[in-house]
Coordinates of C-alpha atoms in Angstrom, one line a residue:
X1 CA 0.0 0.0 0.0
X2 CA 1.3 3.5 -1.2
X3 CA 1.6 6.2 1.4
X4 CA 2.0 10.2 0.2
X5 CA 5.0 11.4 1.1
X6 CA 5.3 14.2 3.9
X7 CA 6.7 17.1 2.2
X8 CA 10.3 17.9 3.0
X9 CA 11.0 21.0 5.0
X10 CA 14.2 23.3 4.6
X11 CA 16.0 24.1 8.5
X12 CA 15.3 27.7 7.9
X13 CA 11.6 27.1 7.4
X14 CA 11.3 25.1 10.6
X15 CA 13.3 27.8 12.5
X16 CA 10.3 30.7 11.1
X17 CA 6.7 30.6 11.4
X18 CA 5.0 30.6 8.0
X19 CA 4.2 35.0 7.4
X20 CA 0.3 35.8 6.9
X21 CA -0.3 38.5 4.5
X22 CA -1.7 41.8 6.3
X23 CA -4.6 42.7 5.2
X24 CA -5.2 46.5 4.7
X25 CA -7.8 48.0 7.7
X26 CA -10.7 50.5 7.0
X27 CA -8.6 52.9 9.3
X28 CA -5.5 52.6 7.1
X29 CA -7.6 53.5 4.0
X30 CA -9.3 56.3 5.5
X31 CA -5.9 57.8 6.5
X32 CA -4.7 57.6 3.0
X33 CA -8.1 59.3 2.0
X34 CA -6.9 62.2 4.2
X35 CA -3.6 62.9 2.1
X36 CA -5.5 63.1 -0.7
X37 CA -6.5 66.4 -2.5
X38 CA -9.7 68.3 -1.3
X39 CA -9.7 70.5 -4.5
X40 CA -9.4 73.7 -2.0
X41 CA -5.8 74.1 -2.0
X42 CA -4.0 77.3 -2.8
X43 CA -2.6 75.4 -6.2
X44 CA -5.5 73.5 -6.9
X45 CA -6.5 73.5 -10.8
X46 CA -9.1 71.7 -12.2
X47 CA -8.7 68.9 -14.7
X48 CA -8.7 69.9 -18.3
X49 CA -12.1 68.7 -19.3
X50 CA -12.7 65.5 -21.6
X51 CA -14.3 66.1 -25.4
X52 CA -17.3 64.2 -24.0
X53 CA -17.6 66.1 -20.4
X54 CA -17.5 69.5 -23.2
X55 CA -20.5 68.5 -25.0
X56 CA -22.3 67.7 -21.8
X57 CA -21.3 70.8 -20.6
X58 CA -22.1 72.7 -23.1
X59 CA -25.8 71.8 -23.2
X60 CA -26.1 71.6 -19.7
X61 CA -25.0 75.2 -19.2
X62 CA -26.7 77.0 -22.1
X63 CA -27.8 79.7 -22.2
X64 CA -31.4 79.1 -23.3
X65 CA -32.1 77.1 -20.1
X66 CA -33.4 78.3 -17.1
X67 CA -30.3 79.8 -14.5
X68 CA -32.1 77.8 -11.6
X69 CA -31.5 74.6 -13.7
X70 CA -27.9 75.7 -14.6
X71 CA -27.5 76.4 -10.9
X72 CA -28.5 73.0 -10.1
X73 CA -26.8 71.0 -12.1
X74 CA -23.2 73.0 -10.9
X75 CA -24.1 72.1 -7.6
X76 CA -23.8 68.6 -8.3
X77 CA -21.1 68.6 -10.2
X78 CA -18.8 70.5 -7.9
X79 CA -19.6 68.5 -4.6
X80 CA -18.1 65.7 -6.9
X81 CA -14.9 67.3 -8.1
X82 CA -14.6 67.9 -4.3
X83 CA -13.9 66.9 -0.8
X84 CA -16.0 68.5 1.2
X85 CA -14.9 68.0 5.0
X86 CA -17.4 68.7 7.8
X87 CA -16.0 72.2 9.0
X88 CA -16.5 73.4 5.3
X89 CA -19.4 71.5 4.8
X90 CA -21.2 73.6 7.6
X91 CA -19.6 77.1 5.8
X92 CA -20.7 76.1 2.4
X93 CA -24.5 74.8 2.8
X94 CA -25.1 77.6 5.1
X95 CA -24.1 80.2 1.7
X96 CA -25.9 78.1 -0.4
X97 CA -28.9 78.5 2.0
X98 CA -28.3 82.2 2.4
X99 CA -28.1 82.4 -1.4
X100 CA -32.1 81.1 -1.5
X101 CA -31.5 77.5 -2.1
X102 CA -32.7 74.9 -0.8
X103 CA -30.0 72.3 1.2
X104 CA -31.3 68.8 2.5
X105 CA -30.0 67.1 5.6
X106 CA -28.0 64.8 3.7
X107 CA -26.5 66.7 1.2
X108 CA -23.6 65.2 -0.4
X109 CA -23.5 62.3 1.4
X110 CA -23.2 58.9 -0.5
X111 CA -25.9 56.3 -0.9
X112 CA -25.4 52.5 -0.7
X113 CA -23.8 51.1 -3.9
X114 CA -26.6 48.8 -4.6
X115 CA -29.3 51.9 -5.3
X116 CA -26.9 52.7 -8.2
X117 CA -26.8 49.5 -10.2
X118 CA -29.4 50.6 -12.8
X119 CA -27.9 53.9 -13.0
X120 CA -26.1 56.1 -14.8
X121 CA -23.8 58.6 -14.0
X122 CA -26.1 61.5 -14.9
X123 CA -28.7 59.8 -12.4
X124 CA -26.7 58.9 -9.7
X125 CA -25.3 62.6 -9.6
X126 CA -29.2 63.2 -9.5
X127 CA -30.0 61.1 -6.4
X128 CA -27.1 62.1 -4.7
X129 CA -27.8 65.8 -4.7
X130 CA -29.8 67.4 -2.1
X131 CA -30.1 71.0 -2.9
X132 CA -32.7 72.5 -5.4
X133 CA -33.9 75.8 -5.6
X134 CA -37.5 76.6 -6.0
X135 CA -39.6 77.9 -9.9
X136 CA -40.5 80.8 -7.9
X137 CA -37.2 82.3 -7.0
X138 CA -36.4 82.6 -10.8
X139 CA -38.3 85.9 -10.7
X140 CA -36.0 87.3 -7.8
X141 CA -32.7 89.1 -9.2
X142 CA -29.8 87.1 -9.2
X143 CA -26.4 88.9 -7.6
X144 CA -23.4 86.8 -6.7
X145 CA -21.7 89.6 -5.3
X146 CA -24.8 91.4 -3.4
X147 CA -24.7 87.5 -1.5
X148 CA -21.3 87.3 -1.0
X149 CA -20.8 90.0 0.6
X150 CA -23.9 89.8 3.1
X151 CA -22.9 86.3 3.9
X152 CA -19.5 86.7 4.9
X153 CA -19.4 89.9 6.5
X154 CA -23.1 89.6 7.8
X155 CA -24.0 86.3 8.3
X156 CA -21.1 84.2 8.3
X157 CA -19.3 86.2 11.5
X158 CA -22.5 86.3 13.5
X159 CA -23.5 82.7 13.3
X160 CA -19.8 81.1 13.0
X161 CA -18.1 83.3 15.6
X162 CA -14.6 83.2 13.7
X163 CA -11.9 83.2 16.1
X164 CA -8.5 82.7 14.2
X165 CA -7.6 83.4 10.8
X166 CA -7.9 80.0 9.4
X167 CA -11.9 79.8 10.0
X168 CA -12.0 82.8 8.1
X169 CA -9.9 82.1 4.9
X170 CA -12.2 78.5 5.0
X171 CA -15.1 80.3 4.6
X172 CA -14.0 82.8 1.9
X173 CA -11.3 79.9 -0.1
X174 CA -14.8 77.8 -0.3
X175 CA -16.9 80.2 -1.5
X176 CA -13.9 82.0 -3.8
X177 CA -13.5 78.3 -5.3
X178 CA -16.9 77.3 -6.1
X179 CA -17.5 81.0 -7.9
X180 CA -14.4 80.1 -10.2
X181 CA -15.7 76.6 -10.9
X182 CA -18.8 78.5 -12.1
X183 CA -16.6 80.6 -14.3
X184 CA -14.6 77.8 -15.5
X185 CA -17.2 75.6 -16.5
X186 CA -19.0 78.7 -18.0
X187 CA -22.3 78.0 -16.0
X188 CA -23.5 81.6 -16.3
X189 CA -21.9 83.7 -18.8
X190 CA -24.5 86.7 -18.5
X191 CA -23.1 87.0 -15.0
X192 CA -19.1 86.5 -15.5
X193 CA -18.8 89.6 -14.5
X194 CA -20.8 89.8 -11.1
X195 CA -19.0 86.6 -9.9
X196 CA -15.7 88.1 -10.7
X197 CA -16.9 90.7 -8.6
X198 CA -17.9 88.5 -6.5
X199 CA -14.2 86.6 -5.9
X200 CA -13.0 89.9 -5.3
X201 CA -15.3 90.2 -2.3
X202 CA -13.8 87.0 -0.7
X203 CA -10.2 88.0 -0.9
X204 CA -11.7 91.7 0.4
X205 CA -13.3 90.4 3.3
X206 CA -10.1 88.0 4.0
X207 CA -8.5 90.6 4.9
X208 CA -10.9 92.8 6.6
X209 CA -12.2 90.2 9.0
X210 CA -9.3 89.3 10.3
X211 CA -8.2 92.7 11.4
X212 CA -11.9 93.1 12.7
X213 CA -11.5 90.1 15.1
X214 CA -7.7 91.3 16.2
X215 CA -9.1 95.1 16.5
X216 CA -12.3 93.5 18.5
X217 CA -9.9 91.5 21.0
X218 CA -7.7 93.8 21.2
X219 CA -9.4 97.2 21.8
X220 CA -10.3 100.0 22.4
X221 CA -7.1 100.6 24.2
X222 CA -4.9 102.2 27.1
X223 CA -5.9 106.1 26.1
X224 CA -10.0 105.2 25.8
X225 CA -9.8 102.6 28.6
X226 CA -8.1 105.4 30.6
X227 CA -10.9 108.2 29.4
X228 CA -14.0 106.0 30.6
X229 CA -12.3 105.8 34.0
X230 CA -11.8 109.3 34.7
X231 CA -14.6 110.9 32.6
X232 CA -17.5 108.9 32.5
X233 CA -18.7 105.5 30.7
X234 CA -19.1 101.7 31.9
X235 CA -15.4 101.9 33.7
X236 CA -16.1 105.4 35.4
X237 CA -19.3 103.5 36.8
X238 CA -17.9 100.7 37.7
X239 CA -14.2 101.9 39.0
X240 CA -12.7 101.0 42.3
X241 CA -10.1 102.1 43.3
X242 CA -6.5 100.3 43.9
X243 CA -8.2 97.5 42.5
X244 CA -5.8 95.2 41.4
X245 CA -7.6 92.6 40.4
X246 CA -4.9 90.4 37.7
X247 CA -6.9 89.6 34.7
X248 CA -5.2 86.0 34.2
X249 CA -6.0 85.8 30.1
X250 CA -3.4 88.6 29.3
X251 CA -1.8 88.7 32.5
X252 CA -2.9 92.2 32.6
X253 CA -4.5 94.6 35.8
X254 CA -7.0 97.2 35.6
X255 CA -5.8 100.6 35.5
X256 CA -5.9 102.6 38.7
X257 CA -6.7 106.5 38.3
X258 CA -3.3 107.5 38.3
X259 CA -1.7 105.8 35.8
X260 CA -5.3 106.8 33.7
X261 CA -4.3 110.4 34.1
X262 CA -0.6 109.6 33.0
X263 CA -2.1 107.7 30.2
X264 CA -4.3 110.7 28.9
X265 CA -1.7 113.2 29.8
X266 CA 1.0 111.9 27.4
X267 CA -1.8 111.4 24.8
X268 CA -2.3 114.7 24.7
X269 CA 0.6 116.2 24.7
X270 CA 2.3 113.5 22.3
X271 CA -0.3 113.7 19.6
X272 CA -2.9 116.3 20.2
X273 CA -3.4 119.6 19.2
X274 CA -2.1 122.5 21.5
X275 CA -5.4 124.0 21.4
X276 CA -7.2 121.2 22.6
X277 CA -4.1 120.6 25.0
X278 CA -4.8 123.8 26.6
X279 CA -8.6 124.0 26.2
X280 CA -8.7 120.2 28.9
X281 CA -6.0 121.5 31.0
X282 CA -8.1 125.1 31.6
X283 CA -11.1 123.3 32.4
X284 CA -9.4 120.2 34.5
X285 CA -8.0 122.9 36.8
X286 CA -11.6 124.9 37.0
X287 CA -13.5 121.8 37.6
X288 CA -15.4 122.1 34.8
X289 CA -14.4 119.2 32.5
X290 CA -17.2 117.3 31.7
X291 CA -18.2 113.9 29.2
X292 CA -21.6 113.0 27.6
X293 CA -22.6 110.3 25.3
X294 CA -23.0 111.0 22.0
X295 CA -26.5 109.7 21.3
X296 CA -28.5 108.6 18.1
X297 CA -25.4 106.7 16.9
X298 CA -24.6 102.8 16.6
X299 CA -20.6 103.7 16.5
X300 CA -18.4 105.2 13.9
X301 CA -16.8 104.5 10.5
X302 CA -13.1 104.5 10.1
X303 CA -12.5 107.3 7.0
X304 CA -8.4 108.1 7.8
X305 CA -5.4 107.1 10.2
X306 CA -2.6 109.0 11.6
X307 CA 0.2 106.6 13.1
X308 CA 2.3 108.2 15.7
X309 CA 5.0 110.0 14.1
X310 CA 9.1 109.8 14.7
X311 CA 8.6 113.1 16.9
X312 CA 5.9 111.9 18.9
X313 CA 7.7 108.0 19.1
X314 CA 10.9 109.6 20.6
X315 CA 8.7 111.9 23.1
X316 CA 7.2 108.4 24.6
X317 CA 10.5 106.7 24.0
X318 CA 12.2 109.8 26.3
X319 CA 9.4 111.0 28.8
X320 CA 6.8 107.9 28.8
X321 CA 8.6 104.1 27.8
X322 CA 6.2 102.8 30.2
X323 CA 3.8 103.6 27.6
X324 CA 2.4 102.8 24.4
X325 CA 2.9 105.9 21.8
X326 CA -0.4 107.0 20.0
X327 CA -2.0 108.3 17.1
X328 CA -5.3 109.5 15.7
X329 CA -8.3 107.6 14.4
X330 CA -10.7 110.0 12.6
X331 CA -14.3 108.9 11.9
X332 CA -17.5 109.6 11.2
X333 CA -21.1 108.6 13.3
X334 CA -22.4 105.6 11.4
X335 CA -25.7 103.9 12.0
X336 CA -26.2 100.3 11.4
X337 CA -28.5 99.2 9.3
X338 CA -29.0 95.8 10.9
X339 CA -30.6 97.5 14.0
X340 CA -34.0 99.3 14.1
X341 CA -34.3 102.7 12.9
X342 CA -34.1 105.6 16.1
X343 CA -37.5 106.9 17.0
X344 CA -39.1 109.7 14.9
X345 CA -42.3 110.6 13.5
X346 CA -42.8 110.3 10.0
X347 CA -42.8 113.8 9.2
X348 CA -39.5 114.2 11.2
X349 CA -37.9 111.0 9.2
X350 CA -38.6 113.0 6.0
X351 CA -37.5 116.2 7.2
X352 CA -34.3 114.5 8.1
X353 CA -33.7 112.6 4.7
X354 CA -34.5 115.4 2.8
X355 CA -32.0 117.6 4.7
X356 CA -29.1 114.5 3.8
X357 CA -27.9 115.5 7.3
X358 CA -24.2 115.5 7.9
X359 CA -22.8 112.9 10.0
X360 CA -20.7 114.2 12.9
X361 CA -16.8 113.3 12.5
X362 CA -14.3 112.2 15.7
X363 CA -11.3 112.4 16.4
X364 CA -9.7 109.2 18.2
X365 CA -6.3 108.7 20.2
X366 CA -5.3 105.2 19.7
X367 CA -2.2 103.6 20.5
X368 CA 0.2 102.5 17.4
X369 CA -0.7 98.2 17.8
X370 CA -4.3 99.0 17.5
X371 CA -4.1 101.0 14.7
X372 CA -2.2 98.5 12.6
X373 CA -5.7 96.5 12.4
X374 CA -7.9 99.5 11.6
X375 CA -8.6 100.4 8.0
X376 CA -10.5 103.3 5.8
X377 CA -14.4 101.7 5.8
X378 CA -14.2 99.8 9.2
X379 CA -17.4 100.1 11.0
X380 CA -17.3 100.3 14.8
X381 CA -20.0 99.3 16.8
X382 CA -19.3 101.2 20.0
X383 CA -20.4 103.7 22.5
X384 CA -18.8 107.3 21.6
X385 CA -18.1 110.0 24.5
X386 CA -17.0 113.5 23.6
X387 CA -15.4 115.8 26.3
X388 CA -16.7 119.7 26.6
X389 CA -13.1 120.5 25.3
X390 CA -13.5 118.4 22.0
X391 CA -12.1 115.5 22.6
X392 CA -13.7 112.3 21.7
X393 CA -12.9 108.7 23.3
X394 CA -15.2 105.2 22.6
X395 CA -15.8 102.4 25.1
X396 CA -15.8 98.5 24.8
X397 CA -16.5 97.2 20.8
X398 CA -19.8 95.6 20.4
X399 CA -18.4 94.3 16.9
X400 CA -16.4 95.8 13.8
X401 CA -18.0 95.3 10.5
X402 CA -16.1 95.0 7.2
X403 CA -16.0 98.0 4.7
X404 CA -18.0 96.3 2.3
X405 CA -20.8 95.5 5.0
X406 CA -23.7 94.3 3.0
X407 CA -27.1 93.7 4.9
X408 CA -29.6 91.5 3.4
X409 CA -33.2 90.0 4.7
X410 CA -31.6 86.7 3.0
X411 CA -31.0 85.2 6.3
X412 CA -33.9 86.1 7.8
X413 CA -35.8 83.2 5.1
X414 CA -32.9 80.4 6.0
X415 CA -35.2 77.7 6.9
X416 CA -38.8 79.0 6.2
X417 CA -41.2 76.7 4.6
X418 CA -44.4 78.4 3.4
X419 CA -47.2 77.2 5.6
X420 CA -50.0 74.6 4.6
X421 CA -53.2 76.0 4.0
X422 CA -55.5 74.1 6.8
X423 CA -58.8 76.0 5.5
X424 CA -58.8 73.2 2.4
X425 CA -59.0 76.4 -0.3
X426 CA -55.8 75.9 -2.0
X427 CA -54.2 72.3 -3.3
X428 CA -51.5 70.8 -0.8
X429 CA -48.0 72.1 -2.3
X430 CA -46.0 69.0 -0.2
X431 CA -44.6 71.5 2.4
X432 CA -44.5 71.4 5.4
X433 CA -45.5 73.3 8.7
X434 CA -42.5 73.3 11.1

């Protein structure tokens, strides 16, 4: 009887355990899928289109269809040239929203693989997407720029809360990018010009916002901190004094009166005026230096900056180092248009718009750091004091909005559905009642 022979083993493979072939994890291949390109960097070009992906193209974006249609169709077309991670997600559907269309919960997630069988790739783009925009907002005007710059220096900093640089440029590289797939692609030629406009907005408010967050943080500095202490305002109320009270965030203390006085002393001297120097000493020393409020105002608009000069640098440098050299902010009373209009009667309103009222202008003392993040257009939101002598000093910063400020009732319709007729007149329209 024949017996198989045992197979014949060399030393070496007696010595080593037989290797098993790793297989790759999910984790692994989700790490890779993190290297991989978002289509959001700084260098990031689009592909040079296919012959085929042309034509389609080219009817797809004509002209002769509706611009809702057109809009659409981009829509799904650039989620899939992209990589759309949850920070940007958030950014992006809330401008698409803001722009009047219509996001779903799960927009631009992925569906199973088997729902897709029977599909092409035109209809698998289609079930996919989850935005739309509704027949009745082709009758509202259409203004890329106009929405760009409500969202992001409106919207987007009231509901995001930005707080470092690289929030903002996510926000405005997003929204920048998908306006230059539009003009790539050629998705609305009758507006090439408006979403050019429109890019420039992003790079605008870029830069704007940032210094608005540093300017907010930062402010409103030594000389105004060290006015509303002595003079009048939310410090003067509150003041105690010798309270040293170590403010552990920037290892600062509140000022005391006497280094205030220093504070507004040097200002003075250093950068003001000598008739306004001598006008606030005359009436300090006859007790007769008073502050008010300047009322029926929402802040002030930056319209020109004085940084301290070489003179005025050496003065501090020789009589002050202790302290931070200043210069002049000069700007103009600026209402918001975001908040509710002061009370008048009608008659007065139209008195008041017919006279195109000037707006009064201030003069700020503001220390050299602070000025480096103001620019010509910045609106303040602040409380404004002005001094019986002239001078004029501003209190804590509600907010600083961007020169191109843009307010817009867009935001107020994020969200709305319109409401289902429960009298039975009028046909159910599939909305719903939230």
């Amino acid at each position: 009887m024949e017996t198989q022979a045992e197979p014949i083993l060399a030393p070496e493979q007696l010595l080593e355990p037989e290797k098993k072939k790793r297989k790759r994890s999910k984790k692994s291949k989700s790490k890779r899928g993190r290297n991989k390109p978002t289509g959001f960097e700084e260098y990031y070009v689009d592909a040079p289109m296919t012959v085929e992906e042309y034509d389609t193209e080219k009817e797809l974006f004509d002209v002769s269809r509706p611009i809702i249609h057109r809009m659409e169709d981009a829509f799904l077309r650039f989620q899939k040239k992209r990589r759309i991670e949850n920070d940007r997600l958030e950014v992006f559907q809330k401008y698409l929203a803001y722009g009047g269309v219509d996001v779903g919960p799960k927009m631009f997630v992925g569906s199973d693989d088997r729902d897709f069988k029977n599909m092409d790739s035109e209809q698998i783009l289609l079930a996919r997407g989850q935005t739309s925009i509704k027949d009745d907002h082709s009758k509202l005007p259409v203004d890329f720029n106009a929405v760009v710059k409500g969202y992001l220096t409106s919207y987007f900093p009231y509901y995001f809360n930005p707080e470092n640089e690289e929030m903002i440029k996510l926000a405005t590289v997003t929204i920048r990018n998908y306006l230059s797939y539009l003009l790539y692609h050629n998705v609305c030629p009758e507006h090439r010009e408006n979403i050019d406009e429109a890019r420039k907005s992003c790079d605008l408010a870029e830069k704007e916002l940032w210094k608005n967050q540093q300017f907010t943080a930062a402010g409103p500095g030594e000389f105004n901190n060290g006015c509303s202490i002595l003079f009048g305002g939310f410090q003067h109320d509150l003041y105690v004094e010798n309270n040293q009270w170590s403010n552990p965030k920037d290892n600062s203390t509140l000022m005391t009166k006497e280094v205030a006085r220093k504070v507004v002393k040097f200002g003075l001297a250093g950068s003001g005026s000598d008739e306004l120097a001598v006008l606030f000493n005359q009436l300090s020393l006859d007790g007769e230096l008073q502050a008010k409020r300047v009322e029926d105002i929402d802040g002030f608009e930056v319209i020109g900056l004085v940084p301290p000069d070489v003179v005025t640098t050496e003065f501090y440098e020789k009589h002050a180092p202790d302290l931070n050299s200043v210069g002049i902010l000069r700007g103009r009373a600026y209402h918001d248009p975001a908040r509710p209009r002061y009370d008048m009667t009608a008659e007065e309103r139209n008195e008041w718009e017919k006279e195109n009222p000037i707006m009064p202008e201030f003069e700020f003392f503001l220390e050299e750091s602070l000025l480096e993040h103001c620019y010509v257009g910045m609106k303040v939101i602040t409380s404004v004091w002005e001094l019986n002598c002239g001078l004029h000093y501003f209190e804590d910063i509600h907010t600083a909005y961007s020169s191109i400020y843009t307010v817009l009732p867009n935001d107020l319709m994020i969200g709305w559905k319109k409401p289902r007729d429960l009298t039975g007149n009028d046909e159910d329209d599939g909305s719903d009642v939230d």
